[in-house]
């Protein structure tokens, strides 16, 4: 199963995602969609799972939860928007992560691409795909693809969508 992971689009849909996610079985959005148009464009590519972020209005919040915990391909996944980073998880998240860490924890919000193992929490894989939108302080807009099979994640690739305010093409 191939996953396209994205976050912090802030109402901007980059048309390059149609190509980069064209062979994905699902797209996961870690919050701050910005508007329903982004949701609709992503759903045209592949089935969409997501969580709402702090900038998302009621229309997005009615469709997507704040936290999404699920099992796919044998892997326990928890996705939320504001999660913090290893060693400095946000307060509402920290207790649950300590008691019951997933195998894969995904969040957005910081606009900073980070993929790392948290050795303090059963070697949990932490993923933040960075920001794919045009708002924020990030220098490069990013997304991630990876594959899941038999409770294993493999072939993770970072997609550079271009410098802030520009596209790759």
Backbone as a printed PyTorch tensor [residue, N CA C, xyz], in Angstrom:
tensor([[[  0.8540,  -1.1750,   0.0000],
         [  0.0000,   0.0000,   0.0000],
         [  0.8970,   1.2350,   0.0000]],

        [[  0.6490,   2.1440,  -0.9270],
         [  1.4450,   3.3730,  -1.0060],
         [  0.6310,   4.5480,  -0.4690]],

        [[  1.2870,   5.3600,   0.3760],
         [  0.6490,   6.4920,   1.0370],
         [  1.3110,   7.7930,   0.5900]],

        [[  0.4910,   8.8020,   0.3310],
         [  0.9650,  10.1610,   0.1290],
         [  0.6270,  10.9440,   1.3810]],

        [[  1.6320,  11.5290,   2.0170],
         [  1.4420,  12.2540,   3.2760],
         [  1.6970,  13.7360,   3.0640]],

        [[  0.7620,  14.5370,   3.5560],
         [  0.8070,  15.9770,   3.3250],
         [  0.2470,  16.7000,   4.5440]],

        [[  0.6180,  17.9530,   4.7000],
         [  0.0960,  18.7630,   5.8000],
         [  0.2150,  20.2400,   5.4510]],

        [[ -0.5140,  21.0370,   6.1940],
         [ -0.3800,  22.4950,   6.1360],
         [ -0.4400,  23.0520,   4.7160]],

        [[ -1.5070,  22.6950,   4.0210],
         [ -1.7260,  23.2300,   2.6740],
         [ -2.2590,  24.6630,   2.7210]],

        [[ -2.9320,  25.0280,   3.7980],
         [ -3.4100,  26.4010,   3.9940],
         [ -4.1300,  26.9510,   2.7600]],

        [[ -5.0870,  26.1780,   2.2480],
         [ -5.9470,  26.5570,   1.1180],
         [ -5.2430,  26.5470,  -0.2350]],

        [[ -4.0230,  26.0270,  -0.3060],
         [ -3.3040,  25.9520,  -1.5800],
         [ -3.1660,  24.5020,  -2.0060]],

        [[ -3.6900,  24.1950,  -3.2040],
         [ -3.5110,  22.8690,  -3.7790],
         [ -2.4670,  22.9690,  -4.8750]],

        [[ -1.3480,  22.2940,  -4.6840],
         [ -0.2800,  22.2730,  -5.6710],
         [ -0.5990,  21.1930,  -6.6960]],

        [[ -0.7510,  21.5740,  -7.9550],
         [ -1.1310,  20.6350,  -9.0110],
         [ -0.0920,  19.5400,  -9.2390]],

        [[  1.1350,  19.7470,  -8.7860],
         [  2.1670,  18.7110,  -8.8760],
         [  1.7680,  17.4660,  -8.0840]],

        [[  0.9180,  17.6400,  -7.0700],
         [  0.5040,  16.5060,  -6.2410],
         [ -0.2520,  15.4610,  -7.0540]],

        [[ -0.9220,  15.8720,  -8.1150],
         [ -1.6150,  14.9020,  -8.9680],
         [ -0.6310,  13.8810,  -9.5230]],

        [[  0.5410,  14.3500,  -9.9150],
         [  1.5660,  13.4470, -10.4470],
         [  2.2340,  12.6610,  -9.3210]],

        [[  2.6700,  13.3490,  -8.2840],
         [  3.4100,  12.6910,  -7.2050],
         [  2.5710,  11.6600,  -6.4460]],

        [[  1.2660,  11.8960,  -6.3140],
         [  0.3950,  10.9960,  -5.5780],
         [ -0.4340,  10.0880,  -6.4880]],

        [[ -0.1900,  10.1180,  -7.7880],
         [ -1.0430,   9.3830,  -8.7370],
         [ -1.0600,   7.8790,  -8.4970]],

        [[  0.0150,   7.3220,  -7.9620],
         [  0.0530,   5.8770,  -7.7160],
         [ -0.1590,   5.5280,  -6.2450]],

        [[ -0.6680,   6.4860,  -5.4680],
         [ -0.9220,   6.2450,  -4.0410],
         [ -2.2750,   5.5650,  -3.8490]],

        [[ -2.3100,   4.6540,  -2.8950],
         [ -3.5680,   3.9930,  -2.5470],
         [ -4.4180,   4.8630,  -1.6360]],

        [[ -3.7480,   5.6810,  -0.8150],
         [ -4.4230,   6.6460,   0.0620],
         [ -3.5620,   7.8840,   0.2010]],

        [[ -4.2330,   8.9910,   0.5240],
         [ -3.5440,  10.2290,   0.8840],
         [ -3.9310,  10.5450,   2.3100]],

        [[ -2.9460,  10.9000,   3.1300],
         [ -3.1880,  11.2930,   4.5120],
         [ -2.8020,  12.7550,   4.6710]],

        [[ -3.6980,  13.5450,   5.2510],
         [ -3.4600,  14.9870,   5.4600],
         [ -3.4540,  15.2530,   6.9600]],

        [[ -2.3340,  15.7750,   7.4620],
         [ -2.1530,  15.9950,   8.9000],
         [ -2.5800,  17.3980,   9.3440]],

        [[ -3.6280,  17.9290,   8.7430],
         [ -4.2660,  19.1480,   9.2390],
         [ -3.8420,  20.4490,   8.5960]],

        [[ -4.6800,  21.4620,   8.8320],
         [ -4.5880,  22.7710,   8.1880],
         [ -4.7890,  22.6570,   6.6730]],

        [[ -5.9250,  22.0410,   6.3140],
         [ -6.3360,  21.9940,   4.9060],
         [ -6.5240,  23.4260,   4.4040]],

        [[ -7.2460,  24.2060,   5.1840],
         [ -7.5290,  25.5810,   4.8040],
         [ -8.9050,  25.7610,   4.1980]],

        [[ -9.2470,  24.9070,   3.2330],
         [-10.5780,  24.9930,   2.6390],
         [-10.9840,  23.6620,   2.0260]],

        [[-12.2390,  23.5720,   1.6640],
         [-12.8200,  22.3470,   1.1210],
         [-12.2770,  22.0220,  -0.2710]],

        [[-11.8340,  23.0300,  -1.0190],
         [-11.2940,  22.8000,  -2.3580],
         [-10.0730,  21.8810,  -2.2960]],

        [[ -9.2080,  22.0580,  -1.3030],
         [ -8.0440,  21.1910,  -1.1450],
         [ -8.5010,  19.7530,  -0.9030]],

        [[ -9.4960,  19.5800,  -0.0370],
         [-10.0490,  18.2530,   0.2480],
         [-10.5420,  17.6180,  -1.0520]],

        [[-11.3300,  18.3510,  -1.8060],
         [-11.9220,  17.8220,  -3.0420],
         [-10.8640,  17.4470,  -4.0720]],

        [[ -9.8310,  18.2670,  -4.2150],
         [ -8.7670,  17.9700,  -5.1790],
         [ -7.9960,  16.7150,  -4.7800]],

        [[ -7.6950,  16.5640,  -3.4830],
         [ -6.9790,  15.3750,  -3.0180],
         [ -7.8340,  14.1210,  -3.1960]],

        [[ -9.1460,  14.2380,  -2.9500],
         [-10.0530,  13.0870,  -3.0980],
         [-10.1830,  12.6380,  -4.5520]],

        [[ -9.8920,  13.5100,  -5.4980],
         [ -9.8960,  13.1290,  -6.9110],
         [ -8.7220,  12.2110,  -7.2410]],

        [[ -7.6680,  12.2680,  -6.4270],
         [ -6.4640,  11.4820,  -6.6780],
         [ -6.5660,  10.1040,  -6.0370]],

        [[ -6.9660,  10.0770,  -4.7510],
         [ -7.0210,   8.8140,  -3.9950],
         [ -7.9000,   9.0110,  -2.7640]],

        [[ -8.3440,   7.9050,  -2.1350],
         [ -9.0820,   8.0390,  -0.8790],
         [ -8.2640,   8.8390,   0.1380]],

        [[ -8.9610,   9.6580,   0.9290],
         [ -8.3070,  10.6140,   1.8260],
         [ -8.6530,  10.3430,   3.2840]],

        [[ -7.6230,  10.2990,   4.1190],
         [ -7.7840,  10.3090,   5.5740],
         [ -7.1620,  11.6140,   6.0480]],

        [[ -7.7340,  12.2040,   7.0870],
         [ -7.1480,  13.4460,   7.5740],
         [ -7.6650,  13.8340,   8.9350]],

        [[ -7.0230,  14.8590,   9.4700],
         [ -7.4220,  15.4800,  10.7300],
         [ -7.5050,  16.9780,  10.4990]],

        [[ -8.3080,  17.6370,  11.2920],
         [ -8.3720,  19.0830,  11.1260],
         [ -7.2500,  19.7490,  11.9200]],

        [[ -6.8820,  20.9370,  11.4540],
         [ -5.8490,  21.7160,  12.1180],
         [ -6.4080,  22.9780,  12.7200]],

        [[ -5.5580,  23.7480,  13.3490],
         [ -5.9950,  24.9380,  14.0710],
         [ -6.5760,  26.0260,  13.1740]],

        [[ -6.2470,  26.0510,  11.8810],
         [ -6.8220,  27.0860,  11.0100],
         [ -8.1000,  26.6310,  10.3160]],

        [[ -8.4280,  25.3440,  10.4330],
         [ -9.5710,  24.8090,   9.7110],
         [-10.8920,  25.2160,  10.3610]],

        [[-11.8450,  25.6210,   9.5060],
         [-13.1590,  26.0310,   9.9700],
         [-14.1020,  24.8600,  10.1600]],

        [[-15.3530,  25.1830,  10.4200],
         [-16.3550,  24.1740,  10.7350],
         [-16.5930,  23.1760,   9.6120]],

        [[-16.5200,  23.6260,   8.3780],
         [-16.7590,  22.7100,   7.2640],
         [-15.7510,  21.5530,   7.2760]],

        [[-14.5020,  21.8550,   7.5310],
         [-13.4530,  20.8260,   7.6130],
         [-13.6030,  20.0310,   8.9100]],

        [[-13.8840,  20.7130,  10.0150],
         [-13.9980,  20.0480,  11.3170],
         [-15.1800,  19.0800,  11.3780]],

        [[-16.2030,  19.3140,  10.5760],
         [-17.3400,  18.3900,  10.5390],
         [-17.0020,  17.1100,   9.7630]],

        [[-16.0220,  17.1970,   8.8900],
         [-15.6540,  16.0390,   8.0730],
         [-14.4840,  15.2450,   8.6510]],

        [[-13.5870,  15.9290,   9.3480],
         [-12.3750,  15.2850,   9.8470],
         [-12.2450,  15.4810,  11.3560]],

        [[-11.7100,  14.4750,  12.0710],
         [-11.5500,  14.5910,  13.5270],
         [-10.2650,  15.3240,  13.9110]],

        [[-10.1370,  15.6380,  15.1940],
         [ -8.9140,  16.2390,  15.7270],
         [ -7.7950,  15.1970,  15.7880]],

        [[ -8.1400,  13.9840,  16.2020],
         [ -7.1960,  12.8610,  16.2870],
         [ -7.7570,  11.7100,  15.4760]],

        [[ -6.8760,  10.9720,  14.8290],
         [ -7.2850,   9.7960,  14.0820],
         [ -6.3100,   8.6730,  14.4120]],

        [[ -6.8160,   7.6560,  15.0860],
         [ -5.9930,   6.4830,  15.4180],
         [ -6.5850,   5.2920,  14.6790]],

        [[ -5.7600,   4.6060,  13.9220],
         [ -6.2480,   3.5140,  13.0930],
         [ -5.1320,   2.5040,  12.8430]],

        [[ -5.5360,   1.3510,  12.3770],
         [ -4.5890,   0.2920,  12.0240],
         [ -4.7100,   0.0620,  10.5250]],

        [[ -3.5670,   0.0520,   9.8490],
         [ -3.5430,  -0.1950,   8.4150],
         [ -2.3090,  -1.0420,   8.0960]],

        [[ -2.5240,  -2.0750,   7.2890],
         [ -1.4360,  -2.9940,   6.9430],
         [ -0.7150,  -3.5070,   8.1940]],

        [[ -1.4800,  -3.6800,   9.2850],
         [ -0.9300,  -4.2010,  10.5310],
         [ -0.1820,  -3.1870,  11.3700]],

        [[ -0.1680,  -1.9250,  10.9740],
         [  0.5680,  -0.8770,  11.6770],
         [ -0.3980,   0.0280,  12.4500]],

        [[ -0.0790,   0.2940,  13.7160],
         [ -0.8570,   1.2010,  14.5680],
         [ -0.4080,   2.6330,  14.2830]],

        [[ -1.3370,   3.4550,  13.7820],
         [ -1.0350,   4.8250,  13.3580],
         [ -1.8830,   5.8070,  14.1600]],

        [[ -1.2590,   6.8980,  14.5960],
         [ -1.9930,   8.0060,  15.2190],
         [ -1.6050,   9.2670,  14.4730]],

        [[ -2.6280,   9.9780,  13.9740],
         [ -2.4010,  11.2310,  13.2740],
         [ -3.1680,  12.3470,  13.9770]],

        [[ -2.4960,  13.4660,  14.1780],
         [ -3.1080,  14.6650,  14.7400],
         [ -2.3750,  15.8600,  14.1490]],

        [[ -2.8890,  17.0530,  14.3450],
         [ -2.2220,  18.2120,  13.7500],
         [ -1.1200,  18.7570,  14.6560]],

        [[ -1.4630,  19.1060,  15.8750],
         [ -0.4740,  19.6920,  16.7900],
         [  0.0130,  18.6080,  17.7400]],

        [[  1.1810,  18.0760,  17.4490],
         [  1.7080,  16.9660,  18.2430],
         [  3.0270,  17.2540,  18.9230]],

        [[  3.7260,  18.2880,  18.4890],
         [  5.0540,  18.5590,  19.0240],
         [  6.1010,  17.7490,  18.2840]],

        [[  7.2140,  17.5170,  18.9610],
         [  8.3180,  16.7450,  18.3890],
         [  8.8610,  15.7970,  19.4500]],

        [[  9.5850,  14.7650,  19.0520],
         [ 10.1590,  13.8630,  20.0510],
         [ 10.9340,  14.6270,  21.1200]],

        [[ 10.6360,  14.2750,  22.3650],
         [ 11.2460,  14.9600,  23.5000],
         [ 10.4760,  16.1840,  23.9460]],

        [[  9.6070,  16.7080,  23.0730],
         [  8.8160,  17.9000,  23.4030],
         [  7.4220,  17.7950,  22.7780]],

        [[  6.7390,  16.7140,  23.0880],
         [  5.3720,  16.5510,  22.5870],
         [  4.4550,  17.5320,  23.2920]],

        [[  3.3850,  17.9270,  22.6110],
         [  2.4310,  18.8540,  23.2200],
         [  1.7680,  18.1850,  24.4260]],

        [[  1.4180,  18.9940,  25.4050],
         [  0.9050,  18.4690,  26.6710],
         [ -0.2930,  17.5320,  26.5310]],

        [[ -1.3090,  17.8730,  25.7380],
         [ -2.4450,  16.9480,  25.6450],
         [ -2.0730,  15.5960,  25.0250]],

        [[ -1.0030,  15.5530,  24.2440],
         [ -0.5960,  14.3520,  23.5300],
         [  0.3580,  13.4920,  24.3680]],

        [[  1.2070,  14.1330,  25.1130],
         [  2.3170,  13.4660,  25.8010],
         [  1.8850,  12.2810,  26.6660]],

        [[  0.8400,  12.4650,  27.4540],
         [  0.4110,  11.4020,  28.3680],
         [ -0.0360,  10.1540,  27.6050]],

        [[ -0.8510,  10.3450,  26.5770],
         [ -1.3250,   9.2030,  25.8020],
         [ -0.1770,   8.5300,  25.0510]],

        [[  0.7400,   9.3170,  24.5070],
         [  1.8940,   8.7360,  23.8240],
         [  2.7370,   7.8940,  24.7770]],

        [[  2.8840,   8.3590,  25.9920],
         [  3.6770,   7.6290,  26.9800],
         [  2.9840,   6.3350,  27.3930]],

        [[  1.6690,   6.4060,  27.6040],
         [  0.9090,   5.2240,  28.0370],
         [  0.7250,   4.2140,  26.9130]],

        [[  0.4490,   4.7100,  25.7060],
         [  0.0590,   3.8330,  24.6140],
         [  0.6130,   4.3560,  23.2800]],

        [[  1.9330,   4.2920,  23.0980],
         [  2.4970,   4.8410,  21.8610],
         [  2.1060,   4.0250,  20.6390]],

        [[  1.7720,   4.6990,  19.5370],
         [  1.5290,   3.9730,  18.2930],
         [  2.8780,   3.5630,  17.6960]],

        [[  2.8280,   2.8260,  16.6240],
         [  4.0700,   2.5120,  15.9170],
         [  4.4820,   3.6570,  15.0000]],

        [[  3.4780,   4.4130,  14.5180],
         [  3.7120,   5.5590,  13.6490],
         [  2.8910,   6.7340,  14.1630]],

        [[  3.5640,   7.8330,  14.5030],
         [  2.8990,   9.0520,  14.9670],
         [  3.1350,  10.1340,  13.9250]],

        [[  2.0370,  10.7030,  13.4150],
         [  2.0940,  11.7100,  12.3600],
         [  1.4580,  12.9930,  12.8590]],

        [[  2.1360,  14.1070,  12.6340],
         [  1.5420,  15.4100,  12.9200],
         [  2.0610,  16.4340,  11.9170]],

        [[  1.4740,  17.6000,  11.9560],
         [  1.8840,  18.7140,  11.1060],
         [  2.1800,  19.9060,  11.9860]],

        [[  1.6650,  21.0530,  11.6160],
         [  1.6590,  22.3000,  12.3730],
         [  2.9700,  23.0790,  12.3520]],

        [[  4.0920,  22.4370,  12.5410],
         [  5.3610,  23.1740,  12.6550],
         [  5.8840,  23.6590,  11.3040]],

        [[  5.3920,  23.0850,  10.2190],
         [  5.8720,  23.3520,   8.8560],
         [  7.2970,  22.8520,   8.6470]],

        [[  7.8110,  22.0590,   9.5750],
         [  9.1830,  21.5640,   9.5040],
         [  9.1690,  20.0630,   9.2330]],

        [[  9.7370,  19.6670,   8.1100],
         [  9.8520,  18.2600,   7.7500],
         [ 10.7410,  17.5540,   8.7690]],

        [[ 10.2220,  16.4520,   9.3300],
         [ 11.0140,  15.6850,  10.2930],
         [ 10.5130,  14.2520,  10.2920]],

        [[ 11.4360,  13.3180,  10.0820],
         [ 11.1430,  11.8890,  10.1550],
         [ 12.2490,  11.2820,  11.0050]],

        [[ 11.8520,  10.7470,  12.1700],
         [ 12.8480,  10.2570,  13.1150],
         [ 12.2240,   9.1900,  14.0150]],

        [[ 13.0350,   8.3010,  14.5170],
         [ 12.5880,   7.3180,  15.5070],
         [ 12.7130,   7.9360,  16.8930]],

        [[ 11.6910,   7.7140,  17.7260],
         [ 11.7390,   8.1610,  19.1240],
         [ 12.1000,   6.9560,  19.9850]],

        [[ 13.3420,   6.8890,  20.3590],
         [ 13.8450,   5.7490,  21.1290],
         [ 13.2580,   5.6980,  22.5390]],

        [[ 12.7570,   6.8190,  23.0330],
         [ 12.1300,   6.8700,  24.3540],
         [ 10.7470,   6.2080,  24.3610]],

        [[ 10.1340,   6.1050,  23.1820],
         [  8.7670,   5.5730,  23.0810],
         [  8.7340,   4.3480,  22.1660]],

        [[  9.3840,   3.2840,  22.5870],
         [  9.3690,   2.0120,  21.8600],
         [  9.8200,   2.1340,  20.4080]],

        [[ 10.7290,   3.0540,  20.1450],
         [ 11.2540,   3.2510,  18.7950],
         [ 10.1600,   3.6710,  17.8090]],

        [[  9.1340,   4.3530,  18.3280],
         [  8.0290,   4.8560,  17.5170],
         [  8.5750,   5.7320,  16.3880]],

        [[  8.0120,   5.5910,  15.2030],
         [  8.4060,   6.4400,  14.0870],
         [  7.5690,   7.7220,  14.1150]],

        [[  8.2430,   8.8570,  14.1470],
         [  7.6180,  10.1760,  14.1410],
         [  7.7620,  10.7410,  12.7330]],

        [[  6.6370,  11.2300,  12.1730],
         [  6.6800,  11.8460,  10.8410],
         [  5.9100,  13.1530,  10.8250]],

        [[  6.5740,  14.1900,  10.3450],
         [  5.9190,  15.4500,  10.0280],
         [  6.3330,  15.7580,   8.5890]],

        [[  5.3690,  15.8050,   7.6610],
         [  5.7240,  15.9880,   6.2530],
         [  6.1170,  17.4130,   5.8780]],

        [[  6.1880,  18.3070,   6.8540],
         [  6.4580,  19.7040,   6.5280],
         [  5.1930,  20.3650,   6.0150]],

        [[  5.3390,  21.4090,   5.2400],
         [  4.1810,  22.1510,   4.7400],
         [  4.1660,  22.1600,   3.2240]],

        [[  2.9930,  21.9040,   2.6500],
         [  2.8380,  21.9140,   1.1900],
         [  2.2040,  23.2070,   0.6980]],

        [[  1.7950,  24.0600,   1.6290],
         [  1.1590,  25.3140,   1.2580],
         [  2.1460,  26.4440,   1.0770]],

        [[  1.6040,  27.6110,   0.7660],
         [  2.4390,  28.7840,   0.4990],
         [  2.4780,  29.7660,   1.6610]],

        [[  1.9050,  29.3880,   2.8020],
         [  1.9490,  30.2600,   3.9700],
         [  2.8520,  29.6410,   5.0150]],

        [[  3.6620,  30.4650,   5.6500],
         [  4.5530,  29.9760,   6.6880],
         [  5.9740,  30.4110,   6.4420]],

        [[  6.8410,  29.9710,   7.2990],
         [  8.2400,  30.3800,   7.2470],
         [  9.1510,  29.3440,   6.5890]],

        [[  8.5880,  28.1720,   6.2260],
         [  9.4080,  27.1260,   5.6250],
         [ 10.0400,  27.6430,   4.3310]],

        [[ 11.2360,  27.1930,   4.0490],
         [ 11.9290,  27.5920,   2.8240],
         [ 11.4920,  26.7630,   1.6260]],

        [[ 11.2250,  25.4780,   1.8620],
         [ 10.8500,  24.5540,   0.8010],
         [  9.5320,  23.8860,   1.1690]],

        [[  8.6150,  23.8180,   0.2130],
         [  7.3460,  23.1330,   0.4210],
         [  7.5700,  21.6490,   0.1810]],

        [[  7.0380,  20.8040,   1.0940],
         [  7.3270,  19.3750,   1.0260],
         [  6.0870,  18.5160,   1.2420]],

        [[  6.2010,  17.2680,   0.8180],
         [  5.2500,  16.1910,   1.0850],
         [  6.0950,  14.9200,   1.1560]],

        [[  5.4690,  13.8050,   1.5130],
         [  6.2000,  12.5490,   1.6740],
         [  5.3690,  11.4170,   1.0790]],

        [[  6.0220,  10.4320,   0.5040],
         [  5.3620,   9.1900,   0.1320],
         [  6.1000,   8.0410,   0.8220]],

        [[  5.3670,   6.9790,   1.0950],
         [  5.9790,   5.7780,   1.6730],
         [  5.0760,   4.5930,   1.4000]],

        [[  5.6130,   3.4050,   1.6410],
         [  4.8560,   2.1850,   1.4340],
         [  4.6720,   1.4560,   2.7600]],

        [[  3.5340,   0.7770,   2.8910],
         [  3.2170,  -0.0230,   4.0700],
         [  2.8870,  -1.4360,   3.6420]],

        [[  3.4760,  -2.3980,   4.3460],
         [  3.1520,  -3.8060,   4.1160],
         [  3.6150,  -4.6050,   5.3190]],

        [[  2.7710,  -5.5180,   5.7750],
         [  3.1310,  -6.4150,   6.8830],
         [  3.6780,  -5.6640,   8.0910]],

        [[  2.9890,  -4.6000,   8.4930],
         [  3.3400,  -3.7850,   9.6660],
         [  4.7050,  -3.1160,   9.5360]],

        [[  5.1730,  -2.9370,   8.3080],
         [  6.4570,  -2.2860,   8.0650],
         [  6.2830,  -1.0990,   7.1230]],

        [[  7.0120,  -0.0340,   7.4070],
         [  7.0340,   1.1350,   6.5400],
         [  8.3480,   1.1000,   5.7610]],

        [[  8.2790,   1.3590,   4.4460],
         [  9.4890,   1.3400,   3.6270],
         [  9.3930,   2.3720,   2.5130]],

        [[ 10.5000,   2.5710,   1.8420],
         [ 10.5850,   3.4390,   0.6590],
         [ 10.0510,   4.8470,   0.8890]],

        [[ 10.3300,   5.4140,   2.0550],
         [  9.9150,   6.7970,   2.3180],
         [ 10.7070,   7.7450,   1.4240]],

        [[ 10.0050,   8.6600,   0.7850],
         [ 10.6530,   9.6470,  -0.0790],
         [ 10.0820,  11.0210,   0.2000]],

        [[ 10.9660,  11.9870,   0.3000],
         [ 10.5640,  13.3800,   0.4810],
         [ 10.3690,  13.9960,  -0.8950]],

        [[  9.2570,  14.6830,  -1.0550],
         [  8.9480,  15.3690,  -2.3050],
         [  9.1630,  16.8620,  -2.0870]],

        [[ 10.0240,  17.4510,  -2.8740],
         [ 10.2490,  18.8980,  -2.8220],
         [  9.3360,  19.5430,  -3.8570]],

        [[  8.3650,  20.2850,  -3.3760],
         [  7.3850,  20.9270,  -4.2600],
         [  7.8480,  22.2850,  -4.7620]],

        [[  8.9770,  22.7410,  -4.2680],
         [  9.5120,  24.0200,  -4.6950],
         [  9.7410,  24.9280,  -3.5140]],

        [[ 10.4650,  26.0080,  -3.7750],
         [ 10.7030,  27.0050,  -2.7420],
         [  9.3890,  27.7120,  -2.4300]],

        [[  9.2950,  28.2550,  -1.2400],
         [  8.0830,  28.9690,  -0.8510],
         [  7.7580,  30.0280,  -1.8960]],

        [[  6.5330,  29.9570,  -2.4130],
         [  6.1110,  30.9290,  -3.4230],
         [  6.4320,  30.5130,  -4.8510]],

        [[  7.1210,  29.3710,  -5.0240],
         [  7.4840,  28.9100,  -6.3690],
         [  7.0670,  27.4420,  -6.5070]],

        [[  7.1080,  26.9210,  -7.7230],
         [  6.9190,  25.4950,  -7.9500],
         [  8.1710,  24.9450,  -8.6020]],

        [[  8.3150,  23.6370,  -8.6340],
         [  9.4920,  23.0180,  -9.2530],
         [  9.4940,  23.1740, -10.7680]],

        [[  8.3410,  23.3930, -11.3580],
         [  8.2750,  23.4660, -12.8230],
         [  7.8060,  24.8010, -13.2760]]])
